[in-house]
Amino acid sequence: METLSKIAIYMGMGIACSIFVMFTISIMPHVVSQIENNWEDVLPGKSDEELKKMFYETDSYKEFNKKYPDNGEYFRSYGDGRGSLEVTAMNFESYNTLRLELEYDKRTDSVREDITCNNQIDNRNLHIRGTLAAQFIEKISCLEGSGIIDAPSNLIDEFGNPVPINISPRVTVDID
């Protein structure tokens, strides 16, 4: 009987340890997720001046200011060492807008770049994120002309200039 009670005690301890290990394994992803979410609050942020300097030194911001010097800027500080900068240019005849959004990411200590071109004539929105933002600003004429988004092509006119590719506005016909 004594051996039987020792076996029962050892089995009970084994089952308890197994349940504890399974509980620990099941709760670990949640604990890691919480630590990761709270870690962002612990990371040191940047001052508003440092953020603005980072934004002003991106290629997309430099290209935007070079191509559209009469733009509007809006800087937002989130108060925890993060912030964003929105730079917008608009054609007030066609109401086309080009908006560059720069946002600081504390985890990677980098700037996220988003560029959006809103074309009001044919209700078209073009959106580029990341490394192609500066090239998009440089090569796409979002605001010029009658609101048609022009891009350079391989075609050349009689003077040797590239012929733009035009996106025609949609035509709608109402049938009664």
Short mmCIF file of C-alpha atoms in Angstrom, two decimals, residues 11 49 70 77 81:
data_model
loop_
_atom_site.label_atom_id
_atom_site.label_comp_id
_atom_site.label_asym_id
_atom_site.label_seq_id
_atom_site.Cartn_x
_atom_site.Cartn_y
_atom_site.Cartn_z
CA MET A 11 1.86 10.65 -10.74
CA GLU A 49 13.33 69.19 -33.95
CA ASP A 70 4.40 76.24 -53.08
CA SER A 77 3.76 65.52 -32.68
CA GLY A 81 8.85 60.85 -29.31
#
